[in-house]
Amino acid sequence: MNTQEIINLTGKYIANTYNRFSIAITKGKGCRVWDADGKEYLDFVAGLAVCNLGHCHPKVVKAIQEQAEKLIHVSNLYHIELQAQLAELLCKNSFAEKAFFCNSGAEANEAAIKLTRKYFKDKGESRFQIITMEKSFHGRTMATLAATGQKKFQQGFEPLLEKFIYVPFDDVDAVARAITTDTAAIMLEPIQGEGGVNIPSDNYLKDLKALCRGKGLLLIFDEVQVGMGRTGKLFAYEHYDVAPDIMTLAKGLAGGVAIGAMLATDEVAKSFVPGTHASTFGGNPLAAAAGIAAIKAVLEEDMLENCRKVGKYLLEKLYTLKAEYPFIKEVRGKGLIIGMELTIPGAGIVKACMEKGLLINCTSDTILRFIPPLVVTEKDVDEMMGILRKQLSAVSYQ
Ligand SMILES: *Cc1c(COP(=O)(O)O)cnc(C)c1O
């Protein structure tokens, strides 16, 4: 099918929930993708921070191919070797002691929210309230929508699940003021992704942890976007020298295959007993095989080092643009999640870049987000900068 035929078919049969660009991507390799008409693009979106290893990483492809011939799905009625091995890898490389697998970021957060309720029920404490942050994003299911501190996602779906309260990000005092005897947990992205690549001050997460310890609350980190190497460490919390009680993962976890995971300490995870929570597909052999291959690749192929190095290079390049164009308000990031906040809408720039063969993303209307695969090179960054600079110049002449 050519691009127009795919667009027509989508319009006819797919529920209209997405504002899609007028291209259809049919092939990918590393940091490049190709559309149905054969046009090549340099990809600084990486499937929204999913394809951290680059598209179709050979080790993930091989793991999927081999596992597909052996066993694709079996259900959690039985033991699954690869699921247990993936959990071991995640636990051995993090604070966690137990993992629960599901199929998406929202589901991982649902699991975290349910576990929090159960944990306090088991302790005989009636605490239900979870404090989350303004500009946060935790997913689109009813509970995670309520956790998400952005009205625009909630409109039309009220009444929301009760017991979530929102405070400004990077403001410890605001959290302290919001805590009551009803508060169970503080839940946040260590670095906000969808909300505009918001980086906290150095001590913020540590201070939150101290608050949690003082008041007996759980600390939940949603690392669905920033986990799995995106920030230059395997998990973003490692930058801040603080561990949560629960952490959720999804996007970059299995090299592009749908997966979600909720990790927790034994002390908290023990409240999930048989029958309390489940997922039919969660941690099935195919997804687990992809997950194992993906984590091993991140850890063994110097991807974290590359992420830090090229991330720094990209950040410096974007700073130079800030000096040139008055409509660039701020550039901020860590590793390879970088935001460039504009004083004007970013959609036109994204579209113009796409036409010139570069994929970038715009979030929260005015923030250009750069989330390339972690294998991106300085040469790719130079190429990206060439295209971006031209489009920014075009804007300044308008
Ligand atoms: C993308 C995202 C989610 C939701 O993940 P889905 O797989 O779309 O359900 C949750 N939290 C954060 C931080 C995300 O970036």
XYZ file of C-alpha atoms and ligand atoms in Angstrom:
413
model
C 0.000 0.000 0.000
C 1.203 3.531 -0.592
C 0.919 6.297 2.007
C -2.403 7.643 0.744
C -3.988 4.187 0.732
C -2.852 3.586 4.323
C -4.213 6.967 5.404
C -7.557 6.196 3.769
C -7.798 2.757 5.402
C -6.940 4.255 8.801
C -9.627 6.910 8.413
C -12.207 4.293 7.530
C -11.519 1.729 10.261
C -9.404 3.122 13.101
C -11.045 4.983 16.004
C -10.114 8.600 15.628
C -8.113 9.071 18.862
C -4.835 10.249 17.326
C -3.844 13.365 15.458
C -1.460 11.542 13.129
C 1.084 13.038 10.754
C 0.471 12.174 7.097
C 3.157 9.537 6.812
C 3.144 5.783 7.459
C 6.368 4.221 8.683
C 6.994 0.736 7.384
C 10.654 0.001 8.110
C 13.310 0.903 10.675
C 16.977 0.276 11.413
C 18.958 1.924 14.200
C 18.150 5.645 14.205
C 16.530 5.628 10.741
C 13.017 4.809 9.583
C 11.428 4.686 6.124
C 7.880 5.475 5.082
C 5.567 3.602 2.738
C 6.796 5.694 -0.193
C 10.443 4.884 0.571
C 11.408 8.239 2.083
C 14.080 8.065 4.814
C 13.886 9.866 8.170
C 16.362 10.459 10.972
C 14.410 9.434 14.061
C 14.682 11.577 17.209
C 11.377 10.270 18.575
C 12.201 6.546 18.846
C 8.561 5.490 19.035
C 8.107 7.872 21.999
C 11.123 6.701 24.012
C 10.315 3.044 23.335
C 13.019 2.111 20.823
C 15.936 2.933 23.143
C 18.174 0.395 21.378
C 17.333 1.746 17.940
C 14.854 0.128 15.587
C 15.013 -3.634 15.138
C 18.104 -4.167 17.285
C 19.622 -7.458 16.045
C 19.713 -9.074 19.504
C 16.055 -8.290 20.158
C 15.056 -9.469 16.683
C 16.943 -12.727 17.196
C 15.463 -13.284 20.673
C 11.941 -12.740 19.338
C 12.484 -14.981 16.319
C 13.901 -17.829 18.369
C 11.267 -17.570 21.094
C 8.415 -17.341 18.555
C 9.353 -20.776 17.284
C 9.431 -22.270 20.774
C 6.562 -20.776 22.759
C 4.746 -17.461 22.417
C 2.232 -17.572 25.236
C 1.253 -19.938 28.010
C -0.502 -17.863 30.753
C 0.458 -17.277 34.339
C -1.227 -20.497 35.433
C 2.250 -21.967 34.958
C 5.835 -21.003 35.712
C 7.608 -19.083 32.952
C 11.396 -19.372 32.920
C 12.053 -16.200 30.910
C 9.669 -14.116 33.040
C 11.558 -15.151 36.179
C 14.888 -14.410 34.508
C 13.715 -10.969 33.385
C 12.562 -10.230 36.934
C 15.954 -11.346 38.264
C 17.758 -9.008 35.849
C 15.560 -6.057 36.838
C 15.872 -6.720 40.565
C 19.620 -7.298 40.480
C 20.074 -3.977 38.685
C 17.759 -1.901 40.874
C 16.500 -1.396 44.438
C 13.709 -3.896 43.803
C 13.138 -7.402 45.125
C 9.968 -8.426 43.273
C 8.475 -7.723 39.850
C 4.948 -7.898 38.460
C 4.599 -7.907 34.668
C 1.854 -6.430 32.530
C 1.652 -4.897 29.069
C 1.872 -1.105 29.271
C 2.851 1.874 31.360
C -0.695 2.572 32.463
C -1.121 -1.019 33.619
C 2.141 -0.868 35.551
C 0.872 2.261 37.311
C -2.506 0.615 37.958
C -0.602 -2.193 39.655
C 1.332 0.342 41.749
C -1.886 2.098 42.800
C -3.629 -1.182 43.668
C -0.582 -2.438 45.582
C -0.497 0.790 47.591
C -4.145 0.357 48.623
C -3.605 -3.272 49.545
C -0.427 -2.532 51.486
C -2.196 -0.117 53.823
C -5.299 -2.345 54.089
C -3.027 -5.182 55.212
C -1.456 -2.909 57.813
C -4.936 -2.037 59.074
C -4.525 1.629 58.161
C -7.222 3.427 56.193
C -5.073 5.611 53.986
C -6.205 6.111 50.406
C -4.901 9.417 49.144
C -2.028 9.558 46.665
C -0.213 12.835 46.037
C 0.876 13.280 42.421
C 2.336 16.222 40.511
C 0.918 18.891 38.256
C 2.017 18.318 34.624
C 2.484 14.612 35.371
C 1.507 11.825 33.026
C 0.697 8.349 34.303
C -1.555 6.870 31.610
C -5.075 6.779 30.183
C -6.895 4.126 32.207
C -9.379 5.466 34.753
C -7.060 5.200 37.765
C -3.965 6.495 35.980
C -6.000 9.308 34.411
C -6.968 10.357 37.928
C -3.290 10.164 38.912
C -2.322 12.359 35.948
C -2.170 16.002 37.029
C -3.402 17.505 33.759
C -7.016 18.570 33.217
C -6.820 18.285 29.422
C -6.568 14.494 29.600
C -9.365 14.162 32.159
C -11.992 16.304 30.472
C -14.977 14.290 29.292
C -14.241 11.323 31.522
C -15.392 12.576 34.927
C -16.207 11.505 37.554
C -12.614 10.467 38.145
C -11.404 7.889 40.643
C -11.197 9.691 43.975
C -8.291 10.298 46.298
C -5.679 11.869 44.077
C -4.374 15.319 44.830
C -1.954 17.340 42.692
C 0.836 19.638 43.792
C 3.478 21.546 41.779
C 6.507 19.496 40.673
C 9.849 20.167 42.382
C 8.222 21.765 45.430
C 8.804 19.736 48.616
C 6.894 22.186 50.813
C 3.807 21.817 48.646
C 3.938 18.046 49.197
C 4.482 18.487 52.938
C 1.448 20.785 53.142
C -0.726 18.321 51.196
C -0.023 15.341 53.478
C -2.874 14.355 55.805
C -3.622 11.254 57.910
C -5.355 9.945 54.760
C -2.186 10.106 52.619
C -0.784 6.758 51.459
C 1.842 7.583 48.861
C 3.679 10.133 46.782
C 3.789 9.153 43.129
C 5.852 10.938 40.512
C 8.078 10.756 37.475
C 11.653 11.500 38.672
C 11.924 13.579 35.497
C 8.632 14.558 33.890
C 8.441 13.465 30.252
C 5.118 14.254 28.618
C 4.721 17.333 30.824
C 7.714 18.965 29.124
C 10.975 17.348 30.249
C 10.964 18.884 33.717
C 14.123 18.168 35.722
C 13.943 18.413 39.529
C 16.472 20.176 41.746
C 19.215 17.908 43.066
C 17.736 17.273 46.516
C 14.047 17.109 45.621
C 13.658 13.328 45.435
C 15.780 12.791 48.539
C 13.647 15.277 50.457
C 10.495 13.492 49.304
C 11.924 10.204 50.503
C 12.649 11.719 53.915
C 9.061 13.000 54.072
C 7.791 9.528 53.192
C 9.925 7.883 55.846
C 8.829 10.405 58.464
C 5.125 9.938 57.746
C 5.070 6.235 56.820
C 4.151 6.850 53.167
C 5.188 4.917 50.091
C 7.300 6.552 47.409
C 6.400 5.534 43.860
C 8.579 6.439 40.872
C 6.994 6.230 37.441
C 10.021 5.519 35.233
C 7.903 4.368 32.307
C 9.566 7.001 30.119
C 12.878 7.798 31.797
C 13.827 4.264 32.866
C 15.893 1.745 30.899
C 18.840 4.007 30.205
C 17.103 7.061 28.776
C 18.818 9.478 31.182
C 22.288 7.900 30.971
C 21.793 5.624 33.992
C 19.700 2.467 33.873
C 17.112 4.194 36.093
C 16.681 7.940 36.518
C 16.482 7.685 40.314
C 20.165 6.637 40.365
C 21.145 10.230 39.504
C 19.559 11.398 42.742
C 20.882 8.796 45.128
C 17.456 7.759 46.365
C 15.430 4.584 45.943
C 11.619 4.349 45.844
C 9.411 1.633 47.362
C 7.716 0.986 44.020
C 8.842 1.745 40.470
C 7.023 1.300 37.185
C 8.580 0.610 33.780
C 7.292 0.047 30.272
C 8.330 2.028 27.205
C 11.994 1.091 26.696
C 11.820 -2.216 28.541
C 11.594 -4.716 25.698
C 13.089 -3.069 22.613
C 9.687 -2.158 21.184
C 7.565 -5.113 22.293
C 4.558 -4.273 24.490
C 5.424 -4.824 28.144
C 5.003 -3.169 31.524
C 6.536 -3.906 34.899
C 5.921 -2.868 38.464
C 8.918 -3.384 40.732
C 8.809 -3.201 44.511
C 10.612 -4.087 47.701
C 9.656 -7.374 49.373
C 8.129 -5.459 52.275
C 5.592 -3.790 49.960
C 5.211 -6.525 47.326
C 4.144 -9.076 49.932
C 0.664 -7.549 49.894
C 0.127 -9.024 46.429
C -0.882 -12.603 47.159
C -2.534 -15.120 44.798
C -5.778 -13.738 43.441
C -5.120 -10.076 44.243
C -3.839 -8.945 40.861
C -3.192 -10.475 37.444
C -2.612 -9.963 33.747
C -3.296 -12.606 31.087
C -0.461 -11.560 28.806
C 1.822 -10.133 31.520
C 5.381 -11.397 31.208
C 4.618 -13.954 28.533
C 7.579 -15.800 26.993
C 7.777 -13.628 23.867
C 7.759 -10.285 25.692
C 10.098 -11.589 28.389
C 12.590 -12.845 25.779
C 12.585 -9.405 24.165
C 12.978 -7.748 27.574
C 15.962 -9.877 28.525
C 17.671 -9.200 25.187
C 16.967 -5.479 25.491
C 18.323 -5.052 29.031
C 21.413 -7.081 28.235
C 22.064 -4.925 25.178
C 21.691 -1.715 27.208
C 24.095 -2.999 29.866
C 26.625 -4.714 27.618
C 26.932 -2.392 24.629
C 28.067 0.855 26.267
C 24.688 2.412 25.572
C 24.569 4.246 28.886
C 27.987 5.764 28.224
C 26.926 6.719 24.689
C 23.688 8.191 26.039
C 25.570 10.428 28.486
C 28.170 11.469 25.913
C 25.892 12.174 22.959
C 23.238 13.602 25.281
C 25.734 16.179 26.513
C 26.749 16.954 22.930
C 23.126 17.392 21.860
C 22.369 19.589 24.865
C 25.335 21.844 24.053
C 24.268 22.129 20.408
C 20.732 23.062 21.421
C 22.104 25.714 23.812
C 23.821 27.360 20.843
C 20.419 27.606 19.137
C 18.993 29.293 22.214
C 21.543 32.059 21.816
C 20.489 32.520 18.172
C 16.682 32.470 18.343
C 14.781 34.679 20.801
C 11.711 32.410 20.708
C 13.681 29.625 22.438
C 12.952 30.062 26.129
C 14.875 27.211 27.725
C 16.814 24.040 26.921
C 16.935 21.295 29.564
C 17.543 17.583 29.771
C 19.426 14.616 31.138
C 21.054 11.990 28.950
C 18.882 11.613 25.874
C 15.668 13.158 27.054
C 15.937 16.811 26.183
C 13.307 19.532 25.965
C 13.510 22.862 24.169
C 10.817 25.180 25.424
C 9.606 27.787 22.941
C 7.550 30.917 23.397
C 5.591 29.855 20.286
C 3.732 26.628 19.349
C 6.108 23.873 18.206
C 3.791 21.911 15.906
C 4.737 23.827 12.749
C 8.444 23.230 13.336
C 7.911 19.518 13.910
C 5.950 19.234 10.668
C 8.525 21.213 8.685
C 11.356 19.017 10.056
C 9.407 15.901 9.116
C 9.085 17.105 5.558
C 12.889 17.498 5.512
C 13.429 13.959 6.798
C 13.738 14.503 10.565
C 11.350 13.194 13.212
C 11.143 15.195 16.436
C 8.250 15.518 18.859
C 6.406 18.416 20.449
C 4.810 18.034 23.878
C 2.658 20.416 25.944
C 2.215 22.590 22.793
C 5.451 24.561 23.084
C 8.152 22.092 24.096
C 10.187 20.305 21.442
C 11.221 16.924 22.848
C 14.331 15.070 21.659
C 14.281 11.375 22.603
C 16.430 9.566 20.013
C 17.570 5.945 20.366
C 20.431 5.636 22.884
C 22.705 4.496 20.040
C 22.475 7.869 18.274
C 25.850 9.309 17.212
C 27.336 12.818 17.228
C 27.169 12.661 13.436
C 23.410 12.022 13.647
C 23.133 15.005 15.992
C 24.986 17.209 13.486
C 22.629 16.091 10.739
C 19.615 16.730 12.963
C 20.936 20.184 13.872
C 21.353 21.103 10.204
C 17.694 20.393 9.483
C 16.382 21.927 12.709
C 18.374 25.145 12.336
C 16.937 25.716 8.849
C 13.389 25.271 10.098
C 13.985 27.597 13.065
C 15.383 30.231 10.692
C 12.273 29.882 8.531
C 10.164 30.616 11.633
C 12.135 33.739 12.494
C 11.537 35.172 9.007
C 7.765 34.742 9.264
C 3.894 6.837 28.360
C 3.785 6.957 29.823
C 2.804 6.259 30.557
C 1.725 5.444 29.894
O 2.218 4.349 29.209
P 1.263 3.506 28.228
O 2.101 2.342 27.823
O 0.865 4.395 27.105
O 0.073 3.097 29.033
C 2.836 6.359 31.934
N 3.762 7.108 32.560
C 4.695 7.788 31.895
C 5.711 8.583 32.651
C 4.740 7.755 30.508
O 5.652 8.473 29.846
